[in-house]
Amino acid sequence: MNEESTVKKRRPIRRRALAITLAIAICMSALLAGTFAWSAISQMALNEAVENDMAPGGRLHDDFNGKNLDIYVENYGTNSIYAKVKILEYMEIGDGAGKKGAYDPNEIQDDGISKGVWGIDSDNNATSIKTGAKIGDTSTWTVHAPVAGVDDCGTAGGGAFHLYWQWVTGGQKVYMPTFNKDPESLESDITGLDTTAGVTPDTYSNKVSDPTAGGIPTTTLTKPSSGGTINLDGSHNQLAMGDEAEDYATYNQIDPPVVETHTAKETLSGTVLTMTEWTSAGSKPGPYWVMGDDGWAYWAEAIQPDAATGLLLDNIALAGQLDQEWYYALEPVASFATLSDIGKLRESSDAGGQKLLDELTKPTVTSLTVYPGTSVAVDPGGEVNFSTLVYGDNFPSQEVRYELSEPVGSPTGAPVAQDPETKIDATSGKLTVGRNELNTGFTVTVTSVVDPTMAQTITVDVNVLSMEFVYDTRIAVSDAVFGDADTVNLLIKNGDNNYIVDWGDGTVPTVNADTHDYVTTDNYTITVSGRTLGGIAFNANDINGAYNSGELRLTAINTPLLQQASLSFNNYFRHCMNLAEIPSDLFINNPNAQSFRHAFDLCSALTMIPDDLFASNTKVTVFEGTFAGCMGIEEIPSGLFDNNTEVTNFWAVFQSCTSIEEIPIGLFTNNTKATDFRSVFNGCTSLTAIPSDLFSNNKAATDFNYAFGDCTGIKTALPDWWDTGKYPQGTYPQFYLTGTAVRMFIGCTEASNWADVPAEWK
């Protein structure tokens, strides 16, 4: 609810002020042996603040039995509220003290705002101890406020009150929660007004009212356990925790009251500080009253639902002797507001009160909850979208900052950022882990913008990758050339390696092993899990210049390769003549790869190139001889090189691929930086035609020597790229330059226009 209550308001039309007041009048004809009796207690409702027909769920309590007086505030609502209370004092001495005439509820008081004035009684000849104060006009009464050099019970502008009365402030008690839950009700919750104190409800014409009692104070409640009654006499220690009472509870002005059982509970424990004391102590919110210089006392923290403040006033006592009739009256005025309407409470406060309210309502963070959790795992190339809920008081901002901290498990001597694509968005919390991330984990720190001291740490584990490939030891190899026929050697390059090998034969997986002896020859699926930053080569020539039995026994790669630190995949599967299957995401974990020179050279059993084989390798520059000698490949995917815009070298990329019959249109369209197309299709004897616009986008190319040498299957006309009129300078590659197309079509003797080919082109 967005509500606020104040004492008095000059704009009653839109937002009337809520003032809950209690007048405690003490009248004495003469002091006899230090005893006295209370003559009356009355409540006057001055104004009311309403928004959307609702008001704050606060209730001012006063418990009075003729000797004891407890003042505190209860929150019976569902929202936290803030409260301030001031207490007005009036005292007169002389004959007829305390006598008043008729009460006129519509007469305007001296402040020009408040209504309700008592008439003058001709028998009252008493004199107010404060000049100008009138017994029947509370707007002329004095606000109880601290006085420097006296004590907290002094009264600003009216120190004479201190000569007669001593206040006891602070403390706590057991109370009965209010049955009046009508947010439009202006009445205090009053207990203890009965004839035992010598008072009857008819003492004054302005009675204390209670909506459940037809205008008569309700002090007798049913005890549900026994069917008996409990008389709330207003004493300090009458109730005990757990005592129950039953009565009619009122929630609004329309619906009839309902019977409820309430259980006695304890107020908070409170003390009373001056504004100066509160400031000196650090201006911290807390469970205490802070009394400002203007007399408003603020409960220095939000009052939670179903809770009550500590006592503002616990008791008052006559401090001196009087030999005349006297009358002393107090009128507390309470003002409430919810957080959303705190400005209305603030604008009626002095500078000290405004500072206090600002401190109370300042957003504070108590905890952060991060989703999906404080420990997550992610694959290289994966993402995690973090979100955070900020908990605290006064609706703190949900804004947080995310920061990727020092990685854990990074390789020895490795930089903090293994992959520049590993990063986190500071605002949205989106964590991206690069495909080439070699660290095993990170910490992410989430920090509240409102309170940077409130932070949460997240552990991010980068999942261990594994790769799977198939070795067939049944394939016969020559021991003299390839080594022991029953032994498989994994060719692990030097690097920061930490891996486990499952050899696929039921034996216990081994750590960082590269050699395994098989008892029987069979088809084995080998799984390598972990980190092989040096990389695994399947061609010994790339390591020691020799061949290895694994080259011939490798028949399939089932999963992507592990990450490796090297940017080169040169000769990786060279001479693996029985390798027949590779996945489309074979290189997805190595997006930074730059060279695939002879990577599949002589893989003669390979029959198909996956469409997206190099889709993730956007930084590659060299495809020299990549598929040279792959005589089983029959088709080239049309978009095979679409993402490889940095490539400069296509030398012999498909040389001797004797089964390829067709070149897809646009094969090199996106490779505008390519300069070297030497022998690109040399020896492709099954090729039947060459697209005339094959190199139309490759204007940077300067070498096409032997590009289609010995393509004896071409029966159609060769592209007449030598015709500079048809292919002008600047529009097509520089075919016309000397040395650019040396013997481009050498051996293409079956072409229909062979006779037209210039000598230097054949």
CSV table of C-alpha atoms in Angstrom, one decimal, residues 48-382:
chain,number,residue,atom,x,y,z
A,48,GLU,CA,-7.0,11.4,8.1
A,49,ALA,CA,-4.7,10.5,5.2
A,50,VAL,CA,-6.2,8.2,2.6
A,51,GLU,CA,-4.9,6.9,-0.7
A,52,ASN,CA,-6.9,4.5,-2.8
A,53,ASP,CA,-9.3,4.3,0.2
A,54,MET,CA,-6.7,2.6,2.3
A,55,ALA,CA,-4.4,3.9,5.1
A,56,PRO,CA,-1.3,2.4,6.8
A,57,GLY,CA,-1.9,-0.5,9.1
A,58,GLY,CA,-0.6,1.2,12.2
A,59,ARG,CA,-2.3,1.5,15.5
A,60,LEU,CA,-1.2,3.7,18.4
A,61,HIS,CA,-1.5,1.8,21.7
A,62,ASP,CA,-2.0,3.4,25.1
A,63,ASP,CA,-2.4,1.3,28.2
A,64,PHE,CA,-3.5,3.3,31.3
A,65,ASN,CA,-4.7,2.2,34.7
A,66,GLY,CA,-4.5,5.4,36.6
A,67,LYS,CA,-0.9,4.9,37.6
A,68,ASN,CA,0.8,3.2,34.6
A,69,LEU,CA,0.9,4.7,31.1
A,70,ASP,CA,2.5,2.8,28.1
A,71,ILE,CA,2.6,4.3,24.6
A,72,TYR,CA,3.8,2.2,21.6
A,73,VAL,CA,2.8,1.5,18.0
A,74,GLU,CA,1.6,-1.8,16.5
A,75,ASN,CA,1.7,-2.7,12.8
A,76,TYR,CA,-1.4,-4.9,12.3
A,77,GLY,CA,-1.1,-4.7,8.5
A,78,THR,CA,0.7,-6.6,5.8
A,79,ASN,CA,3.3,-4.1,4.8
A,80,SER,CA,6.2,-2.7,6.7
A,81,ILE,CA,5.5,0.8,8.0
A,82,TYR,CA,7.4,3.7,9.5
A,83,ALA,CA,6.1,5.8,12.5
A,84,LYS,CA,6.7,9.0,14.3
A,85,VAL,CA,4.9,10.1,17.5
A,86,LYS,CA,4.9,13.5,19.3
A,87,ILE,CA,3.4,14.1,22.6
A,88,LEU,CA,1.7,17.4,23.5
A,89,GLU,CA,1.7,18.6,27.1
A,90,TYR,CA,-0.7,20.9,29.0
A,91,MET,CA,-0.7,21.8,32.7
A,92,GLU,CA,-2.7,24.4,34.6
A,93,ILE,CA,-2.7,25.2,38.4
A,94,GLY,CA,-5.4,26.9,40.4
A,95,ASP,CA,-9.0,26.6,41.4
A,96,GLY,CA,-11.2,24.6,39.1
A,97,ALA,CA,-8.2,23.2,37.3
A,98,GLY,CA,-9.3,20.7,34.5
A,99,LYS,CA,-12.9,22.0,34.2
A,100,LYS,CA,-14.1,22.5,30.7
A,101,GLY,CA,-17.3,23.6,29.0
A,102,ALA,CA,-19.1,21.9,26.2
A,103,TYR,CA,-17.2,20.4,23.4
A,104,ASP,CA,-17.7,21.6,19.8
A,105,PRO,CA,-16.3,19.2,17.3
A,106,ASN,CA,-16.5,21.6,14.4
A,107,GLU,CA,-14.9,24.7,15.9
A,108,ILE,CA,-11.5,25.5,14.4
A,109,GLN,CA,-8.6,25.6,16.8
A,110,ASP,CA,-6.1,28.4,17.0
A,111,ASP,CA,-3.8,26.8,14.3
A,112,GLY,CA,-6.5,27.4,11.7
A,113,ILE,CA,-6.6,23.8,10.7
A,114,SER,CA,-7.6,21.4,13.5
A,115,LYS,CA,-11.2,21.0,14.6
A,116,GLY,CA,-12.6,20.4,18.0
A,117,VAL,CA,-12.5,22.9,20.9
A,118,TRP,CA,-13.7,22.7,24.5
A,119,GLY,CA,-15.7,25.6,25.8
A,120,ILE,CA,-14.8,27.7,28.8
A,121,ASP,CA,-16.0,26.7,32.2
A,122,SER,CA,-16.8,29.7,34.5
A,123,ASP,CA,-15.6,27.7,37.5
A,124,ASN,CA,-12.1,27.2,36.1
A,125,ASN,CA,-9.9,29.9,37.5
A,126,ALA,CA,-6.6,28.0,37.0
A,127,THR,CA,-3.6,29.4,35.1
A,128,SER,CA,-1.7,27.5,32.4
A,129,ILE,CA,2.0,27.1,33.2
A,130,LYS,CA,2.7,28.1,29.5
A,131,THR,CA,1.5,31.5,28.4
A,132,GLY,CA,-1.1,31.3,25.7
A,133,ALA,CA,-1.9,27.6,26.1
A,134,LYS,CA,-5.6,26.8,26.4
A,135,ILE,CA,-7.1,23.7,28.1
A,136,GLY,CA,-9.7,23.3,25.3
A,137,ASP,CA,-7.4,23.8,22.3
A,138,THR,CA,-4.7,21.2,21.8
A,139,SER,CA,-3.1,23.3,19.0
A,140,THR,CA,-1.8,25.6,21.8
A,141,TRP,CA,-0.2,22.9,23.8
A,142,THR,CA,3.5,22.4,24.1
A,143,VAL,CA,5.4,19.6,22.2
A,144,HIS,CA,7.5,17.5,24.5
A,145,ALA,CA,11.1,17.8,23.2
A,146,PRO,CA,14.6,17.4,24.6
A,147,VAL,CA,16.2,20.4,26.3
A,148,ALA,CA,20.0,20.7,26.3
A,149,GLY,CA,21.4,20.8,29.8
A,150,VAL,CA,18.3,19.4,31.4
A,151,ASP,CA,17.6,15.8,30.4
A,152,ASP,CA,15.6,13.8,27.9
A,153,CYS,CA,12.4,14.6,29.9
A,154,GLY,CA,12.8,18.4,29.6
A,155,THR,CA,10.5,20.3,27.3
A,156,ALA,CA,11.6,22.9,24.8
A,157,GLY,CA,10.0,26.2,25.4
A,158,GLY,CA,8.3,24.9,28.5
A,159,GLY,CA,10.9,23.8,31.0
A,160,ALA,CA,8.4,24.4,33.8
A,161,PHE,CA,6.8,21.0,33.0
A,162,HIS,CA,9.9,19.3,34.2
A,163,LEU,CA,9.5,20.8,37.6
A,164,TYR,CA,6.4,18.8,38.1
A,165,TRP,CA,6.6,15.6,36.1
A,166,GLN,CA,9.2,12.9,35.6
A,167,TRP,CA,8.9,10.7,32.5
A,168,VAL,CA,10.1,7.1,32.3
A,169,THR,CA,10.8,6.2,28.6
A,170,GLY,CA,11.7,3.0,26.7
A,171,GLY,CA,11.2,-0.6,27.6
A,172,GLN,CA,8.9,-3.4,26.5
A,173,LYS,CA,5.8,-5.2,27.6
A,174,VAL,CA,3.4,-8.1,26.7
A,175,TYR,CA,0.4,-6.7,24.8
A,176,MET,CA,-2.8,-7.9,23.2
A,177,PRO,CA,-2.8,-7.2,19.4
A,178,THR,CA,-5.5,-4.8,18.4
A,179,PHE,CA,-9.0,-6.0,17.3
A,180,ASN,CA,-9.4,-2.7,15.4
A,181,LYS,CA,-8.0,-3.5,11.9
A,182,ASP,CA,-10.0,-0.9,10.1
A,183,PRO,CA,-7.4,1.2,8.2
A,184,GLU,CA,-9.8,4.2,8.1
A,185,SER,CA,-10.3,4.1,11.9
A,186,LEU,CA,-8.6,7.0,13.7
A,187,GLU,CA,-8.9,5.5,17.1
A,188,SER,CA,-6.1,4.5,19.4
A,189,ASP,CA,-6.2,1.0,21.0
A,190,ILE,CA,-7.0,2.0,24.6
A,191,THR,CA,-7.1,-0.4,27.5
A,192,GLY,CA,-7.6,0.2,31.2
A,193,LEU,CA,-10.4,2.8,31.3
A,194,ASP,CA,-12.9,1.5,33.9
A,195,THR,CA,-14.5,2.4,37.1
A,196,THR,CA,-11.7,0.9,39.2
A,197,ALA,CA,-9.7,4.1,38.5
A,198,GLY,CA,-12.6,6.3,39.5
A,199,VAL,CA,-13.6,7.0,35.9
A,200,THR,CA,-16.7,6.3,33.9
A,201,PRO,CA,-17.3,6.5,30.2
A,202,ASP,CA,-19.6,9.5,30.8
A,203,THR,CA,-16.9,11.6,32.6
A,204,TYR,CA,-16.7,13.8,29.5
A,205,SER,CA,-19.0,14.3,26.6
A,206,ASN,CA,-16.2,13.5,24.2
A,207,LYS,CA,-16.0,9.8,25.1
A,208,VAL,CA,-13.3,7.4,24.2
A,209,SER,CA,-14.9,5.3,21.5
A,210,ASP,CA,-14.5,1.8,20.2
A,211,PRO,CA,-16.3,0.6,17.1
A,212,THR,CA,-17.1,-2.8,18.7
A,213,ALA,CA,-18.6,-1.3,21.8
A,214,GLY,CA,-21.0,1.3,20.6
A,215,GLY,CA,-19.0,4.2,21.9
A,216,ILE,CA,-18.1,2.7,25.2
A,217,PRO,CA,-14.5,1.5,25.9
A,218,THR,CA,-14.0,-2.2,25.6
A,219,THR,CA,-11.8,-3.5,28.4
A,220,THR,CA,-13.5,-6.9,29.0
A,221,LEU,CA,-12.6,-9.7,26.5
A,222,THR,CA,-13.6,-13.4,26.4
A,223,LYS,CA,-11.1,-16.0,27.3
A,224,PRO,CA,-11.7,-18.8,24.7
A,225,SER,CA,-10.1,-21.5,26.7
A,226,SER,CA,-12.4,-21.1,29.8
A,227,GLY,CA,-15.3,-19.2,28.5
A,228,GLY,CA,-14.6,-16.6,31.2
A,229,THR,CA,-13.4,-13.1,30.7
A,230,ILE,CA,-10.3,-11.0,30.9
A,231,ASN,CA,-10.4,-7.4,32.1
A,232,LEU,CA,-7.7,-5.4,30.4
A,233,ASP,CA,-6.9,-3.0,33.2
A,234,GLY,CA,-4.1,-1.1,31.4
A,235,SER,CA,-1.4,-2.1,33.9
A,236,HIS,CA,2.1,-2.8,32.7
A,237,ASN,CA,2.4,-6.5,33.6
A,238,GLN,CA,-1.1,-7.8,33.4
A,239,LEU,CA,-0.7,-10.1,30.4
A,240,ALA,CA,1.7,-13.0,29.9
A,241,MET,CA,2.9,-14.5,26.7
A,242,GLY,CA,0.4,-16.9,25.2
A,243,ASP,CA,-2.7,-15.4,27.0
A,244,GLU,CA,-5.6,-15.5,24.6
A,245,ALA,CA,-8.6,-13.1,24.2
A,246,GLU,CA,-11.6,-13.2,21.9
A,247,ASP,CA,-13.5,-10.3,20.6
A,248,TYR,CA,-15.1,-8.8,17.5
A,249,ALA,CA,-12.5,-7.6,15.0
A,250,THR,CA,-13.4,-4.8,12.7
A,251,TYR,CA,-11.7,-4.6,9.2
A,252,ASN,CA,-13.7,-1.8,7.5
A,253,GLN,CA,-16.7,0.5,7.8
A,254,ILE,CA,-18.9,-1.8,5.7
A,255,ASP,CA,-18.6,-5.4,6.6
A,256,PRO,CA,-19.8,-6.6,10.0
A,257,PRO,CA,-17.1,-7.4,12.7
A,258,VAL,CA,-16.0,-11.0,12.9
A,259,VAL,CA,-15.0,-12.9,16.0
A,260,GLU,CA,-11.3,-13.5,16.4
A,261,THR,CA,-9.0,-15.0,18.9
A,262,HIS,CA,-5.8,-13.0,19.6
A,263,THR,CA,-2.7,-14.2,21.5
A,264,ALA,CA,-0.7,-11.9,23.7
A,265,LYS,CA,2.8,-11.2,22.4
A,266,GLU,CA,5.8,-9.1,23.4
A,267,THR,CA,6.7,-5.7,22.0
A,268,LEU,CA,10.2,-5.0,20.9
A,269,SER,CA,12.5,-3.7,23.5
A,270,GLY,CA,13.3,0.0,22.9
A,271,THR,CA,15.2,2.9,24.3
A,272,VAL,CA,14.8,6.6,23.7
A,273,LEU,CA,17.6,8.7,22.2
A,274,THR,CA,17.9,12.3,21.3
A,275,MET,CA,18.7,13.1,17.8
A,276,THR,CA,22.2,14.3,18.9
A,277,GLU,CA,22.8,11.0,20.6
A,278,TRP,CA,21.7,9.1,17.6
A,279,THR,CA,23.9,11.1,15.3
A,280,SER,CA,26.9,10.7,17.6
A,281,ALA,CA,26.4,6.9,17.6
A,282,GLY,CA,26.7,6.7,13.9
A,283,SER,CA,23.2,7.4,12.6
A,284,LYS,CA,22.3,3.8,12.4
A,285,PRO,CA,18.9,2.3,12.1
A,286,GLY,CA,17.8,0.2,15.0
A,287,PRO,CA,15.1,-0.8,17.5
A,288,TYR,CA,14.8,2.5,19.4
A,289,TRP,CA,13.0,5.8,19.4
A,290,VAL,CA,14.9,8.9,18.3
A,291,MET,CA,13.4,12.2,19.5
A,292,GLY,CA,14.1,15.2,17.3
A,293,ASP,CA,14.6,18.7,18.4
A,294,ASP,CA,11.0,19.4,17.3
A,295,GLY,CA,9.6,16.7,19.5
A,296,TRP,CA,8.8,14.1,16.9
A,297,ALA,CA,10.0,10.7,18.1
A,298,TYR,CA,10.8,8.3,15.2
A,299,TRP,CA,11.0,4.5,15.6
A,300,ALA,CA,14.4,4.1,13.9
A,301,GLU,CA,13.6,1.1,11.8
A,302,ALA,CA,10.7,-0.3,9.7
A,303,ILE,CA,8.0,-1.8,11.8
A,304,GLN,CA,7.3,-5.3,10.4
A,305,PRO,CA,3.8,-6.7,10.1
A,306,ASP,CA,2.5,-8.3,13.3
A,307,ALA,CA,5.0,-6.5,15.4
A,308,ALA,CA,5.0,-3.6,17.9
A,309,THR,CA,7.6,-1.0,18.7
A,310,GLY,CA,9.3,-0.7,22.1
A,311,LEU,CA,7.7,1.7,24.5
A,312,LEU,CA,8.1,5.4,23.9
A,313,LEU,CA,6.6,6.3,27.2
A,314,ASP,CA,6.5,3.8,30.1
A,315,ASN,CA,5.3,5.9,33.0
A,316,ILE,CA,5.0,9.4,34.4
A,317,ALA,CA,5.3,10.5,38.0
A,318,LEU,CA,4.6,13.7,39.8
A,319,ALA,CA,8.0,15.1,40.7
A,320,GLY,CA,7.1,17.8,43.2
A,321,GLN,CA,4.6,18.8,45.8
A,322,LEU,CA,1.6,21.0,45.0
A,323,ASP,CA,-0.8,22.7,47.4
A,324,GLN,CA,-3.2,23.8,44.8
A,325,GLU,CA,-5.6,22.1,42.4
A,326,TRP,CA,-3.8,21.2,39.2
A,327,TYR,CA,-4.6,19.5,35.8
A,328,TYR,CA,-2.0,17.8,33.6
A,329,ALA,CA,-2.9,16.4,30.1
A,330,LEU,CA,-0.9,14.6,27.4
A,331,GLU,CA,-1.9,14.2,23.8
A,332,PRO,CA,0.2,11.8,21.7
A,333,VAL,CA,-0.1,12.3,17.9
A,334,ALA,CA,1.0,9.5,15.6
A,335,SER,CA,1.9,9.6,12.0
A,336,PHE,CA,2.5,6.5,9.8
A,337,ALA,CA,3.6,5.8,6.3
A,338,THR,CA,4.6,2.9,4.1
A,339,LEU,CA,7.9,3.0,2.2
A,340,SER,CA,6.3,4.0,-1.1
A,341,ASP,CA,4.7,7.1,0.5
A,342,ILE,CA,7.6,8.0,2.9
A,343,GLY,CA,7.9,11.4,1.2
A,344,LYS,CA,4.8,12.6,2.9
A,345,LEU,CA,6.1,11.6,6.3
A,346,ARG,CA,9.4,13.2,5.4
A,347,GLU,CA,8.1,16.6,4.3
A,348,SER,CA,6.5,17.2,7.7
A,349,SER,CA,9.8,16.5,9.5
A,350,ASP,CA,12.6,18.9,10.4
A,351,ALA,CA,16.2,18.4,9.0
A,352,GLY,CA,17.1,15.9,11.7
A,353,GLY,CA,14.0,13.9,11.0
A,354,GLN,CA,14.5,13.9,7.3
A,355,LYS,CA,18.0,12.7,7.7
A,356,LEU,CA,16.8,9.9,10.0
A,357,LEU,CA,14.1,8.8,7.5
A,358,ASP,CA,16.6,8.9,4.7
A,359,GLU,CA,18.8,6.5,6.6
A,360,LEU,CA,15.9,4.2,7.5
A,361,THR,CA,14.6,4.0,3.9
A,362,LYS,CA,18.0,3.8,2.2
A,363,PRO,CA,18.1,0.6,0.2
A,364,THR,CA,20.3,-2.0,1.9
A,365,VAL,CA,21.4,-5.4,0.5
A,366,THR,CA,21.3,-8.4,2.8
A,367,SER,CA,22.0,-11.2,0.3
A,368,LEU,CA,22.4,-12.2,-3.3
A,369,THR,CA,21.0,-15.4,-4.9
A,370,VAL,CA,22.6,-16.3,-8.2
A,371,TYR,CA,20.9,-18.6,-10.7
A,372,PRO,CA,21.5,-21.3,-11.9
A,373,GLY,CA,23.7,-21.6,-8.8
A,374,THR,CA,27.1,-20.9,-7.3
A,375,SER,CA,28.7,-23.9,-8.9
A,376,VAL,CA,28.1,-24.6,-12.6
A,377,ALA,CA,29.7,-26.6,-15.4
A,378,VAL,CA,30.0,-25.7,-19.0
A,379,ASP,CA,31.5,-27.2,-22.1
A,380,PRO,CA,34.2,-25.3,-24.1
A,381,GLY,CA,32.2,-23.3,-26.7
A,382,GLY,CA,29.2,-23.3,-24.3
